[in-house]
Each structure stands twice: as structure tokens, then as C-alpha cells.
Coordinates of C-alpha atoms and ligand atoms in Angstrom, one line a residue:
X6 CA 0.0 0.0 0.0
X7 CA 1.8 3.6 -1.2
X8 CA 0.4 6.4 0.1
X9 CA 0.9 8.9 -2.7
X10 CA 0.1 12.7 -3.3
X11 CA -3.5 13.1 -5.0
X12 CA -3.6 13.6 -8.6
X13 CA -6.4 14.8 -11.3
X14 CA -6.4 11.3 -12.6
X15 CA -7.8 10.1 -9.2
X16 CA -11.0 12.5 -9.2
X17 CA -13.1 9.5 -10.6
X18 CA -12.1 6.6 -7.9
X19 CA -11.8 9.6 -5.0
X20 CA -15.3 11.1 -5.7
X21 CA -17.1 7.7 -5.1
X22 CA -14.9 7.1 -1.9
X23 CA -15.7 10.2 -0.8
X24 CA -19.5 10.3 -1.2
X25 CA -19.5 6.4 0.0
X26 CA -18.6 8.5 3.6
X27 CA -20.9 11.3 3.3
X28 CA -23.5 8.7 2.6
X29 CA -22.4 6.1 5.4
X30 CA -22.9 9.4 7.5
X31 CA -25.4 10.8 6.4
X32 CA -27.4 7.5 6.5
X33 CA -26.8 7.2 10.8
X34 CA -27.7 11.0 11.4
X35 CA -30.7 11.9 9.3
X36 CA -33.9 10.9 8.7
X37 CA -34.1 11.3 5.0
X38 CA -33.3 8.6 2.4
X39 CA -30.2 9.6 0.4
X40 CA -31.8 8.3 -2.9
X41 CA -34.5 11.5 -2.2
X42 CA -31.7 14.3 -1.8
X43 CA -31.5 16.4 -4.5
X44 CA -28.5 15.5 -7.5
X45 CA -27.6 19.1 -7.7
X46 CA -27.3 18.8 -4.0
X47 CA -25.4 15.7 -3.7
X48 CA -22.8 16.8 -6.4
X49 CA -22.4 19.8 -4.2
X50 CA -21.0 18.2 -1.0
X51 CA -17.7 17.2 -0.5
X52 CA -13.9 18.0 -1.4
X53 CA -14.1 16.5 -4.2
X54 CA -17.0 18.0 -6.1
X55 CA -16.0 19.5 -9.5
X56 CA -15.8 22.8 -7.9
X57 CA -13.1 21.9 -5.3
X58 CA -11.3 19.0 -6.3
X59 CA -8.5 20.7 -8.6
X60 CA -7.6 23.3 -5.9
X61 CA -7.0 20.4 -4.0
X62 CA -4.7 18.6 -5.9
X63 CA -2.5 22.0 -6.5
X64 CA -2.3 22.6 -3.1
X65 CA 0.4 19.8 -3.2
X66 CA -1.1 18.8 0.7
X67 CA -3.6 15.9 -0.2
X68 CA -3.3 12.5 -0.6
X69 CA -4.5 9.0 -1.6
X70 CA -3.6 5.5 -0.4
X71 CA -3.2 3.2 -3.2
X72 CA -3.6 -0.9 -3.3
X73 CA -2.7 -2.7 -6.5
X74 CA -3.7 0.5 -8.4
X75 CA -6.6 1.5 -7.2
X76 CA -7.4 4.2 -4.6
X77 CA -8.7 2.9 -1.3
X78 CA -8.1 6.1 1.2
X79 CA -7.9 9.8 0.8
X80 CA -7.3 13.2 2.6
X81 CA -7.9 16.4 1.4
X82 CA -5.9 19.4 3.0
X83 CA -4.3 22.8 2.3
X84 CA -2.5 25.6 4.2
X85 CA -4.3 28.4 5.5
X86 CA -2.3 31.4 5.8
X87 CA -2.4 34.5 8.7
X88 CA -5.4 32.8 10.6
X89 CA -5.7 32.3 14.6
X90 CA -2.6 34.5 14.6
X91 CA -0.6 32.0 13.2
X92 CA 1.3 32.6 9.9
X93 CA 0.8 28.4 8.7
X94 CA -1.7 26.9 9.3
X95 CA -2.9 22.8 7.8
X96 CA -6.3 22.8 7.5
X97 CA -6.9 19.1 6.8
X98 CA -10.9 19.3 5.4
X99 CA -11.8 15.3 5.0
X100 CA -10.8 11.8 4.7
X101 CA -12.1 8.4 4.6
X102 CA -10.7 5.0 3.9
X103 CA -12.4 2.5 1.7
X104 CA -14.7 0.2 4.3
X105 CA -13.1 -3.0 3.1
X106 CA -10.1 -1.9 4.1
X107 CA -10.4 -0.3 7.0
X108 CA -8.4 -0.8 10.6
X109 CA -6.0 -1.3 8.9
X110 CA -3.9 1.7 9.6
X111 CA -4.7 3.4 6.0
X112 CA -5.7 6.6 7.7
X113 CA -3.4 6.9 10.5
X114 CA -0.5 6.5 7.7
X115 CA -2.1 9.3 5.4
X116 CA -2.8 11.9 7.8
X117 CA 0.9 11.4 9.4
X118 CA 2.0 12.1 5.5
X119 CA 0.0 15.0 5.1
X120 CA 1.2 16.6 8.6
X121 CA 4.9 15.6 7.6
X122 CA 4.1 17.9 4.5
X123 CA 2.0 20.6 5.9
X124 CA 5.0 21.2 8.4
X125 CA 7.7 20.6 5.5
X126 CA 5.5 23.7 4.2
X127 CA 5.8 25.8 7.3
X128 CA 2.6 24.8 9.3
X129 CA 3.1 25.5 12.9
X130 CA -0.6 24.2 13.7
X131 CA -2.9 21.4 12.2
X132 CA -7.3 22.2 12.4
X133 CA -8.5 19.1 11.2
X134 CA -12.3 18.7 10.5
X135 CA -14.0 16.2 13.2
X136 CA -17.5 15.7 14.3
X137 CA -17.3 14.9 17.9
X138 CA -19.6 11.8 17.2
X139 CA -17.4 10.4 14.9
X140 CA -15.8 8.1 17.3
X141 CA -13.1 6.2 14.7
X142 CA -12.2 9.7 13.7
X143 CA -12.1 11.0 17.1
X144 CA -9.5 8.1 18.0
X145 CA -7.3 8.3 14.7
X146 CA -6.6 11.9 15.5
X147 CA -6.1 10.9 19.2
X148 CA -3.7 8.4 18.4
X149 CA -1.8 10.9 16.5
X150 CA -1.7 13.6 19.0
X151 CA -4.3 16.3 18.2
X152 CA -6.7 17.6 21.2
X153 CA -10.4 17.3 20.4
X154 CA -13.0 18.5 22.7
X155 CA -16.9 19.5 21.7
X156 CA -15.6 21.9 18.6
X157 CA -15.8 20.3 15.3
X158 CA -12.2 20.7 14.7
X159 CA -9.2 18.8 16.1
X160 CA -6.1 21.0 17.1
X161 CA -2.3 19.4 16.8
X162 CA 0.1 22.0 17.8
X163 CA 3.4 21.0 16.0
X164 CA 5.6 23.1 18.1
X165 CA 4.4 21.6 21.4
X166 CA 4.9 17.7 22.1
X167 CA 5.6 15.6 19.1
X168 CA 2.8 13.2 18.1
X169 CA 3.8 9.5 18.7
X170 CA 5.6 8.5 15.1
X171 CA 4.7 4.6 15.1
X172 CA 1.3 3.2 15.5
Ligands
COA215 C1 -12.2 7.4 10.3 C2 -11.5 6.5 9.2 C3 -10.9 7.5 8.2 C4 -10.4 5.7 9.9 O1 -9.7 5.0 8.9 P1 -8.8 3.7 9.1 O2 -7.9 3.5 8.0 O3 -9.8 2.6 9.4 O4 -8.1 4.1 10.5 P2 -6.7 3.4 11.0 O5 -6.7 1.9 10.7 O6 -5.6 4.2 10.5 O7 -6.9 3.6 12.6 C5 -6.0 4.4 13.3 C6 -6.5 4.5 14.7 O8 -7.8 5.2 14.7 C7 -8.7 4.7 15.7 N1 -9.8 4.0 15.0 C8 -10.0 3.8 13.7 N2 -11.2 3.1 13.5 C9 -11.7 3.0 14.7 C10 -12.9 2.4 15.1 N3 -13.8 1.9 14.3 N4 -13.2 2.4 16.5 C11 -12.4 3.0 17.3 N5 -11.2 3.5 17.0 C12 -10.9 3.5 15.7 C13 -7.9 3.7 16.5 O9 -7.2 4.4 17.5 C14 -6.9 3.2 15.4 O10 -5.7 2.7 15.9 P3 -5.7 1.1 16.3 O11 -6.2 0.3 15.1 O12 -4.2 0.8 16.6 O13 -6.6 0.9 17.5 C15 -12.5 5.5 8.6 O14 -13.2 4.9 9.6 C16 -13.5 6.2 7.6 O15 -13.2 6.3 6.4 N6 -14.7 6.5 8.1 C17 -15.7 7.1 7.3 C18 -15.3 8.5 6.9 C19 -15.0 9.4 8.1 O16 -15.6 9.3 9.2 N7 -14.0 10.2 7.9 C20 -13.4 11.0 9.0 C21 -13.6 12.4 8.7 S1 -12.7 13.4 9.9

């Protein structure tokens, strides 16, 4: 499994990953069926819509995890500049890991490249998306050092104590 930066030849294989999360989400918080949501809607949400996806990719801070060719993980992040009162900031805006291959350290390894590049890039701080009920995100992030509380955003501060570097 390589854990490579994402390219525009992955849009395809990442878009379905990504909306196979939203959905998995989606489907244990809300009420309505996500065959009844609205396409224009759908195509909206995400990193990886049309909209977002190339800005992404040039931002040089998002990655995929790749088995036998095919992408089974993501992450989507960029720097954030002058923000908090803090010149660099990684601003790490979503990720998910293919269900199949899951717990199986995908993630952990992906979001450790992405912060190994955000600070290559200057980031002093990492703001990483969460939702507090998100339990396997909660831990990953955790695991890896950030401090999470009821906000909807995990905090690492790279210039205080280093995250663990094996899992
Ligand atoms: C959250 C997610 C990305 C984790 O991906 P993963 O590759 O399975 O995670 P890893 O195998 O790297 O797990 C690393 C650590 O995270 C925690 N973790 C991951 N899944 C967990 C689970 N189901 N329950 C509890 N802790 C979990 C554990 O601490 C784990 O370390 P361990 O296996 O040594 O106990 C994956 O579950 C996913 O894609 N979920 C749907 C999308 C999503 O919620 N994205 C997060 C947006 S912030």
C-alpha cells in the first residue's frame, strides 16, 4: 500500500470514496433517504466536487492510499495562511478509507504524510475537520496527537509535544 500525493487522474475513484462516507454518515444521522436528496445537492457536498477537487490537488497537501492501483483512502488538505494568529496553518478538510479496508492503519498513515508535509510547508498548527460523534475519527486523530473537545475541529500544535511517530 503507497500512500501517494492526490492527482487529477484520481477525481473519478476519490469522488465515489468520498461520497461512500458522506452517505455512510449521512445515512446514521438523518432521517431522510439519500436516494431522495437532491443530485444538484449531492454533487455539491464534499472536497471532491468539480468545484473543489483541482484546488485540491494543486495545493500539493492531499493525498491518496493506493492498493494494487486502485485508490482505497484519501485526505484532502491545504494551508491556511495569517489565521488564529498564526502565519501556517494545515487545514486538513476530510478523509475516509475505503470500508473493506479499514483498521488497517490506512488513515493513520495518510494523515501522518499529510502533517509531515503541511510542516515541511511551514505549518506550525494542524485544524482538522472532526464531528465529535465520529468516534473512529475522534480516536485516529487521538492516536496521532491532536486535542479534540466538543468543537468540530481537532487541534495538533506542532511546536508543542511531538505526536507518537509509530502506530
Ligand atoms: C475514520 C477513518 C478514516 C479511519 O480510517 P482507518 O484507516 O480505518 O483508521 P486506522 O486503521 O488508521 O486507525 C488508526 C486509529 O484510529 C482509531 N480507530 C480507527 N477506526 C476505529 C474504530 N472503528 N473504532 C475505534 N477507533 C478507531 C484507532 O485508534 C486506530 O488505531 P488502532 O487500530 O491501533 O486501535 C475511517 O473509519 C473512515 O473512512 N470513516 C468514514 C469517513 C470518516 O468518518 N472520515 C473522517 C472524517 S474526519
Amino acid at each position: 500500500m503507497e500512500i501517494r500525493h492526490m492527482e487529477m487522474k484520481d477525481l473519478k475513484a476519490v469522488r465515489d470514496l468520498e461520497l461512500l462516507c458522506i452517505r455512510e454518515y449521512f445515512e446514521k444521522i438523518m432521517e431522510n433517504k439519500w436516494e431522495d436528496l437532491p443530485k444538484e445537492f449531492i454533487d455539491s457536498l464534499g472536497a471532491s466536487n468539480p468545484r473543489s477537487f483541482r484546488h485540491y490537488v494543486e495545493e500539493g497537501t492531499s493525498f491518496v492510499a493506493e492498493e494494487d492501483g486502485i485508490a482505497v483512502g484519501f485526505i484532502f488538505a491545504k494551508m491556511v495562511h495569517h489565521i488564529y494568529n498564526v502565519e501556517n496553518m494545515l487545514w486538513v478538510e476530510n478523509m475516509g478509507v475505503d470500508p473493506y479496508y479499514r483498521r488497517l492503519g490506512i488513515a493513520y498513515r495518510m494523515l501522518q504524510r499529510c502533517i509531515e508535509e503541511g510542516k515541511r510547508l511551514g505549518a506550525t498548527v494542524v485544524h482538522s475537520a472532526i464531528q465529535p460523534d465520529n468516534l473512529p475519527s475522534l480516536m485516529l486523530h487521538r492516536k496521532l496527537g491532536f486535542f479534540t473537545d466538543s468543537r468540530e475541529v481537532a487541534l495538533l500544535d506542532l511546536e508543542g509535544p511531538k505526536p507518537s511517530a509509530s502506530r
